[in-house]
Amino acid sequence: MNMEYILETRGLVKEFKGFTAVAGVDLKVRRGSIHALIGPNGAGKTTVFNLLTKFLEPTRGAIVYRGQDITWRRPAQVARMGLVRSFQISAVFPHLSVRDNVRVALQRASGKSFHFWRSERSLDGLNDRVMALLDEVDLRSFADVVTVELPYGRKRALELATTLAVDPELLLLDEPTSGMGHEDVGRVTELIRRVAQQRTVLMVEHNLSLVANLSDRITVLQHGSVLAEGSYAEISSNPQVMEAYMGNAA
Amino acid sequence: MTFDRTRLGFIALVAAGLVAPYLIYPVFLMKGLCFALFACAFNLLLGYTGLLSFGHAAFFGSAAYLSGHVIKELGVPPEVGILIGTLLGLGLGLIFGSLAIRRQGIYFAMITLALAQMVFFLCLQIKETGGEDGLQGIPRGRLFGAIDLSDTLTMYYFVLAVFLIGFFFIYRVVHSPFGQVLKAIRENEPRAISLGYDTDRFKLIAFVLSAGLSGLAGATKALVFQLASLTDVHWQMSGEVVLMALVGGVGTIYGPLAGAFIIVTMQNYLSGFGSWVTIIMGCVFVACVLLFRKGVVGELSGLLTRR
Ligand SMILES: Nc1ncnc2c1ncn2[C@@H]1O[C@H](COP(=O)(O)OP(=O)(O)O)[C@@H](O)[C@H]1O
Ligand SMILES: [Mg+2]
């Protein structure tokens, strides 16, 4: 078992009816690091996430997580192994309260989730943990609010708290700050830094200053292939990357 | 505070159930209660899991036939007959569920409908069901060998007890740790998966529970009217239960109860219009959906909480 890398992909390919969205990606994520996956829109970043978390099956290639081949596992199974994702478009349970959003994530580990004959008060033991997690994202005062009523930035923060509730080992964040205001971005940046102290984070992010700030390593994706990989300094001085980005952003 | 309100609601429900037969024709009430249980069972799926089944008549109707058959032909006591009908609902639910649960949205509805049609044709073919005549003259018998159910009022209280057991069971499921996961699946299934839940297993269990309770409702109905007929397994029955849940309020505890009584009342009052009933009901349904988007109970509780 390779202890240095928590996640590796080998020749990962995903074709959609002849269109190749991911074209042979070899990715190595070092345990304990913050690894950023960047690239222009349509580069295949979200598709890579979907492949890693088994929401999509790869056309070819292999995925190795903690030394185990997980290429053909089911999505809930890899989630239980600690490989947990967030979604590019905020994924919350809109008509549950903020508290229940976090608690439903926490309750899985309690082993009571199939108990249909018990009162939900049997979950009250989780309430302190719920509040502690809400504190982490400054949502304690919103605990009883129905989630649809939260502003967008708060929903993303809640999503993060929910993800943390399942205590992931490898956290995949798909554009965690998209659609957020300035102050929220700062808060989320700090939060990611904090949670990454005990975990590995792989994130897709468009905010390059955040990427520069947080990441140990960066992989640049373009047209489904790895264009470059390295530290922020290396990446930002790479002429091909400059061109890919300028060509797109301009 | 919400707890007290819930308890108050329950007390009011039980009290209303106890006095109702002195004010309203008991046979009508029994019919309403059977369909209310059916609609509540259906709502466990549509309202709390987000699954639209279009085949629930299969559980309701086949349970009516089987319990009627074992009571009439094999002479089992009524409570055993109803239990056997419920078990058939559970078993059929497991089969339907296993085949359909992986499908999403309209495909799920189509598969449940197709399977229910197979059950319908089976019921049409085999001679034990009595074909077009149905299974008639099912004796009500003696409950636990002691209580004579041929007395209308006694029968009513038995039906009320069955309904309340089913109703409180559904309430418990909805407000259990399991129910929390169901609601999460209804709200955002990919997210529930990404938190590590095998959502198909949760949906399957919900489906089987719902089917079993529908069987309970159908078997009880057969005993009330001493009749099981093709109407009970027909696809229109599957449609009617959707209607009841929608009119009353999907995803509310009391909605399907209200919806069932509204529909049953309409059928009673409109029966003089013959085949026009369907059209009138259709219009009422459209009006309801347009006016009360969350159903009658959903809108009412919305008004109350806004105060
Ligand atoms: N389910 C799908 N079917 C067909 N094409 C898809 C599907 N998902 C993504 N794609 C295509 O794959 C490419 C990569 O998409 P995506 O991974 O979402 O890019 P990114 O997240 O880097 O912006 C895009 O061209 C997109 O249109
Ligand atoms: Mg994307």
JSON list of N, CA, C and O in Angstrom, two decimals, chain B residues 14-59:
[
{"chain": "B", "resi": 14, "resn": "VAL", "atom": "N", "xyz": [-58.33, 10.96, 17.43]},
{"chain": "B", "resi": 14, "resn": "VAL", "atom": "CA", "xyz": [-58.91, 9.79, 18.08]},
{"chain": "B", "resi": 14, "resn": "VAL", "atom": "C", "xyz": [-60.32, 10.12, 18.58]},
{"chain": "B", "resi": 14, "resn": "VAL", "atom": "O", "xyz": [-61.26, 9.34, 18.36]},
{"chain": "B", "resi": 15, "resn": "ALA", "atom": "N", "xyz": [-60.48, 11.30, 19.19]},
{"chain": "B", "resi": 15, "resn": "ALA", "atom": "CA", "xyz": [-61.80, 11.69, 19.69]},
{"chain": "B", "resi": 15, "resn": "ALA", "atom": "C", "xyz": [-62.81, 11.78, 18.56]},
{"chain": "B", "resi": 15, "resn": "ALA", "atom": "O", "xyz": [-63.93, 11.26, 18.66]},
{"chain": "B", "resi": 16, "resn": "ALA", "atom": "N", "xyz": [-62.40, 12.40, 17.45]},
{"chain": "B", "resi": 16, "resn": "ALA", "atom": "CA", "xyz": [-63.29, 12.52, 16.31]},
{"chain": "B", "resi": 16, "resn": "ALA", "atom": "C", "xyz": [-63.69, 11.13, 15.81]},
{"chain": "B", "resi": 16, "resn": "ALA", "atom": "O", "xyz": [-64.86, 10.87, 15.50]},
{"chain": "B", "resi": 17, "resn": "GLY", "atom": "N", "xyz": [-62.70, 10.24, 15.77]},
{"chain": "B", "resi": 17, "resn": "GLY", "atom": "CA", "xyz": [-62.98, 8.89, 15.30]},
{"chain": "B", "resi": 17, "resn": "GLY", "atom": "C", "xyz": [-63.97, 8.17, 16.20]},
{"chain": "B", "resi": 17, "resn": "GLY", "atom": "O", "xyz": [-64.81, 7.41, 15.72]},
{"chain": "B", "resi": 18, "resn": "LEU", "atom": "N", "xyz": [-63.87, 8.44, 17.50]},
{"chain": "B", "resi": 18, "resn": "LEU", "atom": "CA", "xyz": [-64.75, 7.74, 18.45]},
{"chain": "B", "resi": 18, "resn": "LEU", "atom": "C", "xyz": [-66.20, 8.21, 18.36]},
{"chain": "B", "resi": 18, "resn": "LEU", "atom": "O", "xyz": [-67.12, 7.41, 18.44]},
{"chain": "B", "resi": 19, "resn": "VAL", "atom": "N", "xyz": [-66.40, 9.52, 18.19]},
{"chain": "B", "resi": 19, "resn": "VAL", "atom": "CA", "xyz": [-67.78, 10.02, 18.18]},
{"chain": "B", "resi": 19, "resn": "VAL", "atom": "C", "xyz": [-68.41, 10.02, 16.79]},
{"chain": "B", "resi": 19, "resn": "VAL", "atom": "O", "xyz": [-69.63, 10.03, 16.66]},
{"chain": "B", "resi": 20, "resn": "ALA", "atom": "N", "xyz": [-67.59, 9.98, 15.76]},
{"chain": "B", "resi": 20, "resn": "ALA", "atom": "CA", "xyz": [-68.10, 10.14, 14.39]},
{"chain": "B", "resi": 20, "resn": "ALA", "atom": "C", "xyz": [-69.28, 9.24, 14.05]},
{"chain": "B", "resi": 20, "resn": "ALA", "atom": "O", "xyz": [-70.25, 9.72, 13.44]},
{"chain": "B", "resi": 21, "resn": "PRO", "atom": "N", "xyz": [-69.27, 7.94, 14.41]},
{"chain": "B", "resi": 21, "resn": "PRO", "atom": "CA", "xyz": [-70.37, 7.08, 13.95]},
{"chain": "B", "resi": 21, "resn": "PRO", "atom": "C", "xyz": [-71.73, 7.46, 14.53]},
{"chain": "B", "resi": 21, "resn": "PRO", "atom": "O", "xyz": [-72.75, 6.98, 14.05]},
{"chain": "B", "resi": 22, "resn": "TYR", "atom": "N", "xyz": [-71.74, 8.34, 15.55]},
{"chain": "B", "resi": 22, "resn": "TYR", "atom": "CA", "xyz": [-73.02, 8.79, 16.09]},
{"chain": "B", "resi": 22, "resn": "TYR", "atom": "C", "xyz": [-73.56, 9.97, 15.29]},
{"chain": "B", "resi": 22, "resn": "TYR", "atom": "O", "xyz": [-74.71, 10.36, 15.46]},
{"chain": "B", "resi": 23, "resn": "LEU", "atom": "N", "xyz": [-72.69, 10.53, 14.45]},
{"chain": "B", "resi": 23, "resn": "LEU", "atom": "CA", "xyz": [-73.10, 11.70, 13.67]},
{"chain": "B", "resi": 23, "resn": "LEU", "atom": "C", "xyz": [-73.20, 11.38, 12.19]},
{"chain": "B", "resi": 23, "resn": "LEU", "atom": "O", "xyz": [-73.99, 11.99, 11.47]},
{"chain": "B", "resi": 24, "resn": "ILE", "atom": "N", "xyz": [-72.36, 10.47, 11.75]},
{"chain": "B", "resi": 24, "resn": "ILE", "atom": "CA", "xyz": [-72.27, 10.20, 10.31]},
{"chain": "B", "resi": 24, "resn": "ILE", "atom": "C", "xyz": [-72.48, 8.70, 10.08]},
{"chain": "B", "resi": 24, "resn": "ILE", "atom": "O", "xyz": [-72.11, 7.87, 10.92]},
{"chain": "B", "resi": 25, "resn": "TYR", "atom": "N", "xyz": [-73.04, 8.40, 8.95]},
{"chain": "B", "resi": 25, "resn": "TYR", "atom": "CA", "xyz": [-73.30, 7.03, 8.52]},
{"chain": "B", "resi": 25, "resn": "TYR", "atom": "C", "xyz": [-72.02, 6.18, 8.62]},
{"chain": "B", "resi": 25, "resn": "TYR", "atom": "O", "xyz": [-71.03, 6.46, 7.93]},
{"chain": "B", "resi": 26, "resn": "PRO", "atom": "N", "xyz": [-71.98, 5.14, 9.47]},
{"chain": "B", "resi": 26, "resn": "PRO", "atom": "CA", "xyz": [-70.74, 4.41, 9.74]},
{"chain": "B", "resi": 26, "resn": "PRO", "atom": "C", "xyz": [-70.13, 3.71, 8.53]},
{"chain": "B", "resi": 26, "resn": "PRO", "atom": "O", "xyz": [-68.90, 3.63, 8.42]},
{"chain": "B", "resi": 27, "resn": "VAL", "atom": "N", "xyz": [-70.96, 3.22, 7.61]},
{"chain": "B", "resi": 27, "resn": "VAL", "atom": "CA", "xyz": [-70.39, 2.52, 6.45]},
{"chain": "B", "resi": 27, "resn": "VAL", "atom": "C", "xyz": [-69.58, 3.50, 5.60]},
{"chain": "B", "resi": 27, "resn": "VAL", "atom": "O", "xyz": [-68.50, 3.18, 5.11]},
{"chain": "B", "resi": 28, "resn": "PHE", "atom": "N", "xyz": [-70.12, 4.71, 5.48]},
{"chain": "B", "resi": 28, "resn": "PHE", "atom": "CA", "xyz": [-69.38, 5.75, 4.77]},
{"chain": "B", "resi": 28, "resn": "PHE", "atom": "C", "xyz": [-68.04, 6.03, 5.48]},
{"chain": "B", "resi": 28, "resn": "PHE", "atom": "O", "xyz": [-66.99, 6.16, 4.84]},
{"chain": "B", "resi": 29, "resn": "LEU", "atom": "N", "xyz": [-68.08, 6.12, 6.80]},
{"chain": "B", "resi": 29, "resn": "LEU", "atom": "CA", "xyz": [-66.86, 6.38, 7.56]},
{"chain": "B", "resi": 29, "resn": "LEU", "atom": "C", "xyz": [-65.83, 5.27, 7.37]},
{"chain": "B", "resi": 29, "resn": "LEU", "atom": "O", "xyz": [-64.64, 5.51, 7.21]},
{"chain": "B", "resi": 30, "resn": "MET", "atom": "N", "xyz": [-66.32, 4.02, 7.38]},
{"chain": "B", "resi": 30, "resn": "MET", "atom": "CA", "xyz": [-65.40, 2.90, 7.22]},
{"chain": "B", "resi": 30, "resn": "MET", "atom": "C", "xyz": [-64.73, 2.93, 5.85]},
{"chain": "B", "resi": 30, "resn": "MET", "atom": "O", "xyz": [-63.54, 2.70, 5.72]},
{"chain": "B", "resi": 31, "resn": "LYS", "atom": "N", "xyz": [-65.53, 3.25, 4.84]},
{"chain": "B", "resi": 31, "resn": "LYS", "atom": "CA", "xyz": [-64.97, 3.36, 3.49]},
{"chain": "B", "resi": 31, "resn": "LYS", "atom": "C", "xyz": [-63.89, 4.44, 3.48]},
{"chain": "B", "resi": 31, "resn": "LYS", "atom": "O", "xyz": [-62.78, 4.25, 3.00]},
{"chain": "B", "resi": 32, "resn": "GLY", "atom": "N", "xyz": [-64.24, 5.59, 4.09]},
{"chain": "B", "resi": 32, "resn": "GLY", "atom": "CA", "xyz": [-63.28, 6.70, 4.15]},
{"chain": "B", "resi": 32, "resn": "GLY", "atom": "C", "xyz": [-62.01, 6.30, 4.87]},
{"chain": "B", "resi": 32, "resn": "GLY", "atom": "O", "xyz": [-60.90, 6.60, 4.41]},
{"chain": "B", "resi": 33, "resn": "LEU", "atom": "N", "xyz": [-62.14, 5.58, 5.97]},
{"chain": "B", "resi": 33, "resn": "LEU", "atom": "CA", "xyz": [-60.96, 5.20, 6.75]},
{"chain": "B", "resi": 33, "resn": "LEU", "atom": "C", "xyz": [-60.06, 4.22, 5.98]},
{"chain": "B", "resi": 33, "resn": "LEU", "atom": "O", "xyz": [-58.83, 4.33, 6.02]},
{"chain": "B", "resi": 34, "resn": "CYS", "atom": "N", "xyz": [-60.68, 3.28, 5.28]},
{"chain": "B", "resi": 34, "resn": "CYS", "atom": "CA", "xyz": [-59.88, 2.34, 4.49]},
{"chain": "B", "resi": 34, "resn": "CYS", "atom": "C", "xyz": [-59.08, 3.07, 3.42]},
{"chain": "B", "resi": 34, "resn": "CYS", "atom": "O", "xyz": [-57.88, 2.82, 3.23]},
{"chain": "B", "resi": 35, "resn": "PHE", "atom": "N", "xyz": [-59.77, 3.98, 2.72]},
{"chain": "B", "resi": 35, "resn": "PHE", "atom": "CA", "xyz": [-59.05, 4.72, 1.69]},
{"chain": "B", "resi": 35, "resn": "PHE", "atom": "C", "xyz": [-58.05, 5.70, 2.30]},
{"chain": "B", "resi": 35, "resn": "PHE", "atom": "O", "xyz": [-57.00, 5.97, 1.71]},
{"chain": "B", "resi": 36, "resn": "ALA", "atom": "N", "xyz": [-58.37, 6.22, 3.46]},
{"chain": "B", "resi": 36, "resn": "ALA", "atom": "CA", "xyz": [-57.43, 7.13, 4.12]},
{"chain": "B", "resi": 36, "resn": "ALA", "atom": "C", "xyz": [-56.14, 6.39, 4.47]},
{"chain": "B", "resi": 36, "resn": "ALA", "atom": "O", "xyz": [-55.03, 6.90, 4.27]},
{"chain": "B", "resi": 37, "resn": "LEU", "atom": "N", "xyz": [-56.28, 5.16, 4.97]},
{"chain": "B", "resi": 37, "resn": "LEU", "atom": "CA", "xyz": [-55.08, 4.37, 5.28]},
{"chain": "B", "resi": 37, "resn": "LEU", "atom": "C", "xyz": [-54.28, 4.09, 4.01]},
{"chain": "B", "resi": 37, "resn": "LEU", "atom": "O", "xyz": [-53.05, 4.21, 3.98]},
{"chain": "B", "resi": 38, "resn": "PHE", "atom": "N", "xyz": [-55.01, 3.76, 2.94]},
{"chain": "B", "resi": 38, "resn": "PHE", "atom": "CA", "xyz": [-54.37, 3.52, 1.65]},
{"chain": "B", "resi": 38, "resn": "PHE", "atom": "C", "xyz": [-53.61, 4.77, 1.20]},
{"chain": "B", "resi": 38, "resn": "PHE", "atom": "O", "xyz": [-52.44, 4.70, 0.81]},
{"chain": "B", "resi": 39, "resn": "ALA", "atom": "N", "xyz": [-54.26, 5.92, 1.31]},
{"chain": "B", "resi": 39, "resn": "ALA", "atom": "CA", "xyz": [-53.63, 7.17, 0.86]},
{"chain": "B", "resi": 39, "resn": "ALA", "atom": "C", "xyz": [-52.44, 7.54, 1.75]},
{"chain": "B", "resi": 39, "resn": "ALA", "atom": "O", "xyz": [-51.42, 8.04, 1.26]},
{"chain": "B", "resi": 40, "resn": "CYS", "atom": "N", "xyz": [-52.54, 7.30, 3.04]},
{"chain": "B", "resi": 40, "resn": "CYS", "atom": "CA", "xyz": [-51.42, 7.59, 3.94]},
{"chain": "B", "resi": 40, "resn": "CYS", "atom": "C", "xyz": [-50.23, 6.70, 3.60]},
{"chain": "B", "resi": 40, "resn": "CYS", "atom": "O", "xyz": [-49.07, 7.13, 3.61]},
{"chain": "B", "resi": 41, "resn": "ALA", "atom": "N", "xyz": [-50.51, 5.42, 3.29]},
{"chain": "B", "resi": 41, "resn": "ALA", "atom": "CA", "xyz": [-49.45, 4.48, 2.92]},
{"chain": "B", "resi": 41, "resn": "ALA", "atom": "C", "xyz": [-48.77, 4.95, 1.63]},
{"chain": "B", "resi": 41, "resn": "ALA", "atom": "O", "xyz": [-47.54, 4.94, 1.52]},
{"chain": "B", "resi": 42, "resn": "PHE", "atom": "N", "xyz": [-49.59, 5.39, 0.69]},
{"chain": "B", "resi": 42, "resn": "PHE", "atom": "CA", "xyz": [-49.07, 5.89, -0.58]},
{"chain": "B", "resi": 42, "resn": "PHE", "atom": "C", "xyz": [-48.21, 7.14, -0.36]},
{"chain": "B", "resi": 42, "resn": "PHE", "atom": "O", "xyz": [-47.16, 7.32, -0.97]},
{"chain": "B", "resi": 43, "resn": "ASN", "atom": "N", "xyz": [-48.68, 7.98, 0.56]},
{"chain": "B", "resi": 43, "resn": "ASN", "atom": "CA", "xyz": [-47.97, 9.23, 0.84]},
{"chain": "B", "resi": 43, "resn": "ASN", "atom": "C", "xyz": [-46.60, 9.00, 1.48]},
{"chain": "B", "resi": 43, "resn": "ASN", "atom": "O", "xyz": [-45.70, 9.83, 1.35]},
{"chain": "B", "resi": 44, "resn": "LEU", "atom": "N", "xyz": [-46.45, 7.88, 2.17]},
{"chain": "B", "resi": 44, "resn": "LEU", "atom": "CA", "xyz": [-45.13, 7.56, 2.72]},
{"chain": "B", "resi": 44, "resn": "LEU", "atom": "C", "xyz": [-44.10, 7.52, 1.58]},
{"chain": "B", "resi": 44, "resn": "LEU", "atom": "O", "xyz": [-42.96, 7.93, 1.76]},
{"chain": "B", "resi": 45, "resn": "LEU", "atom": "N", "xyz": [-44.54, 7.07, 0.43]},
{"chain": "B", "resi": 45, "resn": "LEU", "atom": "CA", "xyz": [-43.64, 7.03, -0.73]},
{"chain": "B", "resi": 45, "resn": "LEU", "atom": "C", "xyz": [-43.55, 8.38, -1.44]},
{"chain": "B", "resi": 45, "resn": "LEU", "atom": "O", "xyz": [-42.47, 8.94, -1.61]},
{"chain": "B", "resi": 46, "resn": "LEU", "atom": "N", "xyz": [-44.73, 8.89, -1.85]},
{"chain": "B", "resi": 46, "resn": "LEU", "atom": "CA", "xyz": [-44.69, 10.11, -2.66]},
{"chain": "B", "resi": 46, "resn": "LEU", "atom": "C", "xyz": [-44.26, 11.31, -1.81]},
{"chain": "B", "resi": 46, "resn": "LEU", "atom": "O", "xyz": [-43.43, 12.11, -2.22]},
{"chain": "B", "resi": 47, "resn": "GLY", "atom": "N", "xyz": [-44.83, 11.43, -0.63]},
{"chain": "B", "resi": 47, "resn": "GLY", "atom": "CA", "xyz": [-44.60, 12.62, 0.18]},
{"chain": "B", "resi": 47, "resn": "GLY", "atom": "C", "xyz": [-43.28, 12.60, 0.93]},
{"chain": "B", "resi": 47, "resn": "GLY", "atom": "O", "xyz": [-42.68, 13.65, 1.13]},
{"chain": "B", "resi": 48, "resn": "TYR", "atom": "N", "xyz": [-42.85, 11.44, 1.36]},
{"chain": "B", "resi": 48, "resn": "TYR", "atom": "CA", "xyz": [-41.67, 11.42, 2.23]},
{"chain": "B", "resi": 48, "resn": "TYR", "atom": "C", "xyz": [-40.44, 10.76, 1.61]},
{"chain": "B", "resi": 48, "resn": "TYR", "atom": "O", "xyz": [-39.37, 10.81, 2.18]},
{"chain": "B", "resi": 49, "resn": "THR", "atom": "N", "xyz": [-40.63, 10.12, 0.46]},
{"chain": "B", "resi": 49, "resn": "THR", "atom": "CA", "xyz": [-39.47, 9.53, -0.20]},
{"chain": "B", "resi": 49, "resn": "THR", "atom": "C", "xyz": [-39.28, 10.11, -1.59]},
{"chain": "B", "resi": 49, "resn": "THR", "atom": "O", "xyz": [-38.21, 10.01, -2.18]},
{"chain": "B", "resi": 50, "resn": "GLY", "atom": "N", "xyz": [-40.36, 10.72, -2.11]},
{"chain": "B", "resi": 50, "resn": "GLY", "atom": "CA", "xyz": [-40.27, 11.32, -3.44]},
{"chain": "B", "resi": 50, "resn": "GLY", "atom": "C", "xyz": [-40.43, 10.32, -4.57]},
{"chain": "B", "resi": 50, "resn": "GLY", "atom": "O", "xyz": [-39.98, 10.57, -5.67]},
{"chain": "B", "resi": 51, "resn": "LEU", "atom": "N", "xyz": [-41.08, 9.18, -4.29]},
{"chain": "B", "resi": 51, "resn": "LEU", "atom": "CA", "xyz": [-41.29, 8.18, -5.33]},
{"chain": "B", "resi": 51, "resn": "LEU", "atom": "C", "xyz": [-42.76, 8.16, -5.73]},
{"chain": "B", "resi": 51, "resn": "LEU", "atom": "O", "xyz": [-43.64, 7.99, -4.89]},
{"chain": "B", "resi": 52, "resn": "LEU", "atom": "N", "xyz": [-43.04, 8.32, -7.03]},
{"chain": "B", "resi": 52, "resn": "LEU", "atom": "CA", "xyz": [-44.42, 8.26, -7.52]},
{"chain": "B", "resi": 52, "resn": "LEU", "atom": "C", "xyz": [-44.68, 6.86, -8.07]},
{"chain": "B", "resi": 52, "resn": "LEU", "atom": "O", "xyz": [-44.21, 6.51, -9.14]},
{"chain": "B", "resi": 53, "resn": "SER", "atom": "N", "xyz": [-45.41, 6.07, -7.29]},
{"chain": "B", "resi": 53, "resn": "SER", "atom": "CA", "xyz": [-45.81, 4.74, -7.76]},
{"chain": "B", "resi": 53, "resn": "SER", "atom": "C", "xyz": [-47.15, 4.85, -8.44]},
{"chain": "B", "resi": 53, "resn": "SER", "atom": "O", "xyz": [-48.06, 5.52, -7.94]},
{"chain": "B", "resi": 54, "resn": "PHE", "atom": "N", "xyz": [-47.28, 4.16, -9.57]},
{"chain": "B", "resi": 54, "resn": "PHE", "atom": "CA", "xyz": [-48.58, 4.16, -10.24]},
{"chain": "B", "resi": 54, "resn": "PHE", "atom": "C", "xyz": [-49.13, 2.75, -10.26]},
{"chain": "B", "resi": 54, "resn": "PHE", "atom": "O", "xyz": [-49.86, 2.37, -11.15]},
{"chain": "B", "resi": 55, "resn": "GLY", "atom": "N", "xyz": [-48.76, 1.97, -9.26]},
{"chain": "B", "resi": 55, "resn": "GLY", "atom": "CA", "xyz": [-49.22, 0.59, -9.25]},
{"chain": "B", "resi": 55, "resn": "GLY", "atom": "C", "xyz": [-49.75, 0.14, -7.91]},
{"chain": "B", "resi": 55, "resn": "GLY", "atom": "O", "xyz": [-49.83, -1.05, -7.63]},
{"chain": "B", "resi": 56, "resn": "HIS", "atom": "N", "xyz": [-50.11, 1.11, -7.07]},
{"chain": "B", "resi": 56, "resn": "HIS", "atom": "CA", "xyz": [-50.48, 0.72, -5.71]},
{"chain": "B", "resi": 56, "resn": "HIS", "atom": "C", "xyz": [-51.80, -0.07, -5.62]},
{"chain": "B", "resi": 56, "resn": "HIS", "atom": "O", "xyz": [-52.04, -0.73, -4.62]},
{"chain": "B", "resi": 57, "resn": "ALA", "atom": "N", "xyz": [-52.63, 0.01, -6.66]},
{"chain": "B", "resi": 57, "resn": "ALA", "atom": "CA", "xyz": [-53.86, -0.79, -6.65]},
{"chain": "B", "resi": 57, "resn": "ALA", "atom": "C", "xyz": [-53.54, -2.27, -6.56]},
{"chain": "B", "resi": 57, "resn": "ALA", "atom": "O", "xyz": [-54.31, -3.05, -6.00]},
{"chain": "B", "resi": 58, "resn": "ALA", "atom": "N", "xyz": [-52.40, -2.67, -7.09]},
{"chain": "B", "resi": 58, "resn": "ALA", "atom": "CA", "xyz": [-52.04, -4.09, -7.06]},
{"chain": "B", "resi": 58, "resn": "ALA", "atom": "C", "xyz": [-51.94, -4.60, -5.63]},
{"chain": "B", "resi": 58, "resn": "ALA", "atom": "O", "xyz": [-52.39, -5.71, -5.33]},
{"chain": "B", "resi": 59, "resn": "PHE", "atom": "N", "xyz": [-51.40, -3.81, -4.73]},
{"chain": "B", "resi": 59, "resn": "PHE", "atom": "CA", "xyz": [-51.26, -4.23, -3.33]},
{"chain": "B", "resi": 59, "resn": "PHE", "atom": "C", "xyz": [-52.61, -4.21, -2.63]},
{"chain": "B", "resi": 59, "resn": "PHE", "atom": "O", "xyz": [-52.97, -5.14, -1.93]}
]
